[in-house]
């Protein structure tokens, strides 16, 4: 039987007259979907489609990937270098030579006067890996400041730190294929359907083939939680308590894999002693999950033939971020769930190339997961680059979240920002703005001239973005994949690696070191540095062409191997000096800002599917921005009724740092004592956030602080909102 109109017309897909398809990997999230961009006869990108044979996405794309080709015509791109003497003066267009000369001269002048570390560099997770490697070479080998970091400190630092503490090295040990094998999946603070839609599709497909329990730990009823079998609405910031309590149940009931622990782990006795006091009843009073549910979930996990955990920002962005990650690793180690199909501890990464920066940018050390603290690593890299190893610092310098306080205290005088927008994305925005105003010199290198941070720079350098340059990115499951260049950058915008190479030439030491001109030559250098006995991060068997042929290859892929390897640590050997994994005994310490009488609501923050971060890109694509053009917050209807707050009205949120006006969306997604704001808007959530730091990773607890709600004049708020809508 036919429903609807009798003369229903078949759906027609407009013929975009594509004459050529170019291969790329998506430039938004770390899922790493393979895309083909369709070019018209004039060479214009006119459409995108998922690559059918790609192992990650098998032809699928999410809403951001589908419209990604539209980025090439978005407003606000930088088309020429800009300069000015003082901030708040109008920028003047200038030549690349003048802008780069000034940048190099200022860095040299400031370093001579105040020391090498008085210039800081903050980069990103969104350049090509070859660009990260080149920036690292420039900063570590030429400019020589130790205050060099990336926005990954806001994002993946806790995962990195936790992997290093547990396994002796960074590197997610599992892969998406593990969904096909697992018998139980535990997801912490990770909303896959919105933030990693194609990883979610992989999970859903696996679940449709073979049912296994999906357990979601998140204080919000996210889309992921709605699809779960069991939802644990945890008290914010207390995941470590839940994890210790699960370990308690497993060990008390003898469900641990003692053979695996004895052969491959150290620290078991200390862990067993610590978790004594984390009985489910005591834990329940802190983490808010009832004792029976803790027992049930612990038993399900431990008894499953294989079980896996995934997590994202709900764990990493916490004052216990690094401990939370180690707690997840503990759980997987004591149940023997590392390096086996379906048994893993898989951090879901954030940005498209957050992995690439971890591997190759030298932010936290030297390229290829090498460490500044190890003499043999300094020697090896120094020799390869032609730099005196004594030039390298012997330990890591400040991270992004410590760089801004060091500007306040006058230790840092100049800042170079590459492809990140900290004025919008850092916690406690009023404090960040003040720090920026204090700088003697700031350079912003961004694809978009209208990013908020550029308002505080002396020099703006226009970077080429996705599709305007060629090179690799690494995704969540360690898959190295390729973006081909399919369009020229606008105006005089240049690929970031070009900028790094040109800047290097302006330093005496930079003229002595070789900086290759093409990304495939840079890739060859990385391959060379990745070779070595027992190295996990080995890409020596790969080439750009081979990567495209296989639609991405997972490291390690050693020279002579036909393809990559899906899992790490399958042999039970870890990257620690003993070769054993560390079980860590970690006590929970209550140290968050929590709601009280004055500020009675938890402020939680995160993302929505249609936007990416500070919206420099998605805010300008109509089919994305139309879904949420306005700063808003999720609020529980019962709480709203008690305060007399209406759906779709404006309110003012106030914290101890500042205030922000947002529109109210009433929803049962959040509990009565919590509001949730997407992080995508400037002058919004990060005017309120506190961002206490994790002691190991220095990552801010973006997702936990306290606010109160006040009424505002609706007309005034609406006017403000229209003015504020930047795009
Ligand atoms: N559409 C879209 N996708 C993206 C991005 C984007 O901007 N837009 N950004 C990418 C990047 S860089 C990242 S890092 C990822 C982030 O991906 P996710 O981490 O999945 O996204 P978020 O919304 O930041 O946070 C996830 C959840 O953490 C929960 N949470 C808050 N506090 C706690 C807690 O104490 N414990 C637990 N267990 N959970 C808690 C929040 O309620 C929220 O639902 O997304 C990537 N993908
Ligand atoms: N309250 C709150 N705040 C948060 C979070 C949260 O959950 N809550 N999440 C945090 C997390 S996980 C992250 S990752 C950060 C993200 O924070 P940011 O890194 O500040 O966000 P983006 O908007 O991605 O900024 C990237 C910038 O790089 C530019 N760009 C993109 N590609 C290129 C390129 O190839 N070359 C150059 N030169 N420029 C390029 C873009 O135009 C953009 O301005 O935000 C953090 N802030
Ligand atoms: S899931 Fe992530 S990588 Fe895939 S298309 Fe969407 S934004 Fe791009
Ligand atoms: Mo992130």
PDB file of N, CA, C and O and ligand atoms in Angstrom, residues 26 28-33 35 61-62 64-65 68 195-198, ligand 3:
ATOM      1  N   UNK A  26      38.846  12.963   6.985  1.00  0.00           N
ATOM      2  CA  UNK A  26      38.091  14.097   7.526  1.00  0.00           C
ATOM      3  C   UNK A  26      38.931  14.927   8.500  1.00  0.00           C
ATOM      4  O   UNK A  26      39.730  14.398   9.259  1.00  0.00           O
ATOM      5  N   UNK A  28      37.695  16.985  10.929  1.00  0.00           N
ATOM      6  CA  UNK A  28      37.043  17.372  12.185  1.00  0.00           C
ATOM      7  C   UNK A  28      37.460  16.430  13.320  1.00  0.00           C
ATOM      8  O   UNK A  28      38.455  16.656  13.960  1.00  0.00           O
ATOM      9  N   UNK A  29      36.699  15.365  13.557  1.00  0.00           N
ATOM     10  CA  UNK A  29      36.990  14.577  14.766  1.00  0.00           C
ATOM     11  C   UNK A  29      37.962  13.446  14.480  1.00  0.00           C
ATOM     12  O   UNK A  29      38.308  13.150  13.343  1.00  0.00           O
ATOM     13  N   UNK A  30      38.354  12.778  15.553  1.00  0.00           N
ATOM     14  CA  UNK A  30      39.417  11.774  15.459  1.00  0.00           C
ATOM     15  C   UNK A  30      38.939  10.402  14.990  1.00  0.00           C
ATOM     16  O   UNK A  30      39.692   9.454  15.006  1.00  0.00           O
ATOM     17  N   UNK A  31      37.670  10.301  14.594  1.00  0.00           N
ATOM     18  CA  UNK A  31      37.200   9.013  14.078  1.00  0.00           C
ATOM     19  C   UNK A  31      38.047   8.606  12.879  1.00  0.00           C
ATOM     20  O   UNK A  31      38.423   7.445  12.726  1.00  0.00           O
ATOM     21  N   UNK A  32      38.345   9.603  12.021  1.00  0.00           N
ATOM     22  CA  UNK A  32      39.238   9.334  10.895  1.00  0.00           C
ATOM     23  C   UNK A  32      38.522   8.758   9.680  1.00  0.00           C
ATOM     24  O   UNK A  32      39.018   7.828   9.024  1.00  0.00           O
ATOM     25  N   UNK A  33      37.366   9.324   9.315  1.00  0.00           N
ATOM     26  CA  UNK A  33      36.623   8.817   8.164  1.00  0.00           C
ATOM     27  C   UNK A  33      37.315   9.181   6.848  1.00  0.00           C
ATOM     28  O   UNK A  33      37.759  10.320   6.668  1.00  0.00           O
ATOM     29  N   UNK A  35      37.178  10.265   3.117  1.00  0.00           N
ATOM     30  CA  UNK A  35      36.237  11.053   2.325  1.00  0.00           C
ATOM     31  C   UNK A  35      36.729  11.120   0.898  1.00  0.00           C
ATOM     32  O   UNK A  35      37.946  11.113   0.667  1.00  0.00           O
ATOM     33  N   UNK A  61      29.431   8.947   6.418  1.00  0.00           N
ATOM     34  CA  UNK A  61      29.968  10.195   6.965  1.00  0.00           C
ATOM     35  C   UNK A  61      28.913  10.773   7.896  1.00  0.00           C
ATOM     36  O   UNK A  61      27.723  10.523   7.720  1.00  0.00           O
ATOM     37  N   UNK A  62      29.332  11.598   8.842  1.00  0.00           N
ATOM     38  CA  UNK A  62      28.344  12.304   9.662  1.00  0.00           C
ATOM     39  C   UNK A  62      28.064  13.663   9.025  1.00  0.00           C
ATOM     40  O   UNK A  62      28.654  14.028   8.006  1.00  0.00           O
ATOM     41  N   UNK A  64      28.934  16.615   9.610  1.00  0.00           N
ATOM     42  CA  UNK A  64      30.051  17.547   9.391  1.00  0.00           C
ATOM     43  C   UNK A  64      30.884  17.118   8.184  1.00  0.00           C
ATOM     44  O   UNK A  64      31.271  17.951   7.362  1.00  0.00           O
ATOM     45  N   UNK A  65      31.122  15.828   8.076  1.00  0.00           N
ATOM     46  CA  UNK A  65      31.893  15.324   6.936  1.00  0.00           C
ATOM     47  C   UNK A  65      31.185  15.560   5.611  1.00  0.00           C
ATOM     48  O   UNK A  65      31.804  15.936   4.611  1.00  0.00           O
ATOM     49  N   UNK A  68      31.816  19.034   4.432  1.00  0.00           N
ATOM     50  CA  UNK A  68      33.166  19.544   4.678  1.00  0.00           C
ATOM     51  C   UNK A  68      33.737  20.307   3.472  1.00  0.00           C
ATOM     52  O   UNK A  68      34.476  21.278   3.632  1.00  0.00           O
ATOM     53  N   UNK A 195      29.510  13.014  19.168  1.00  0.00           N
ATOM     54  CA  UNK A 195      30.896  13.471  19.033  1.00  0.00           C
ATOM     55  C   UNK A 195      31.759  12.605  18.118  1.00  0.00           C
ATOM     56  O   UNK A 195      32.773  13.051  17.611  1.00  0.00           O
ATOM     57  N   UNK A 196      31.372  11.352  17.988  1.00  0.00           N
ATOM     58  CA  UNK A 196      32.097  10.449  17.086  1.00  0.00           C
ATOM     59  C   UNK A 196      31.048   9.565  16.403  1.00  0.00           C
ATOM     60  O   UNK A 196      31.017   8.346  16.618  1.00  0.00           O
ATOM     61  N   UNK A 197      30.188  10.186  15.581  1.00  0.00           N
ATOM     62  CA  UNK A 197      29.015   9.458  15.080  1.00  0.00           C
ATOM     63  C   UNK A 197      29.360   8.178  14.316  1.00  0.00           C
ATOM     64  O   UNK A 197      28.602   7.207  14.377  1.00  0.00           O
ATOM     65  N   UNK A 198      30.483   8.170  13.653  1.00  0.00           N
ATOM     66  CA  UNK A 198      30.784   6.975  12.843  1.00  0.00           C
ATOM     67  C   UNK A 198      31.399   5.875  13.708  1.00  0.00           C
ATOM     68  O   UNK A 198      31.199   4.687  13.438  1.00  0.00           O
TER      69      UNK A 198
HETATM   70  S1  LIG B   3      32.550  11.082  12.398  1.00  0.00           S
HETATM   71 FE1  LIG B   3      34.230  12.586  12.653  1.00  0.00          FE
HETATM   72  S2  LIG B   3      35.718  11.954  11.083  1.00  0.00           S
HETATM   73 FE2  LIG B   3      33.752  10.990  10.516  1.00  0.00          FE
HETATM   74  S3  LIG B   3      32.751  12.437   9.118  1.00  0.00           S
HETATM   75 FE3  LIG B   3      32.025  12.916  11.182  1.00  0.00          FE
HETATM   76  S4  LIG B   3      33.408  14.544  11.923  1.00  0.00           S
HETATM   77 FE4  LIG B   3      34.391  13.543  10.174  1.00  0.00          FE
END
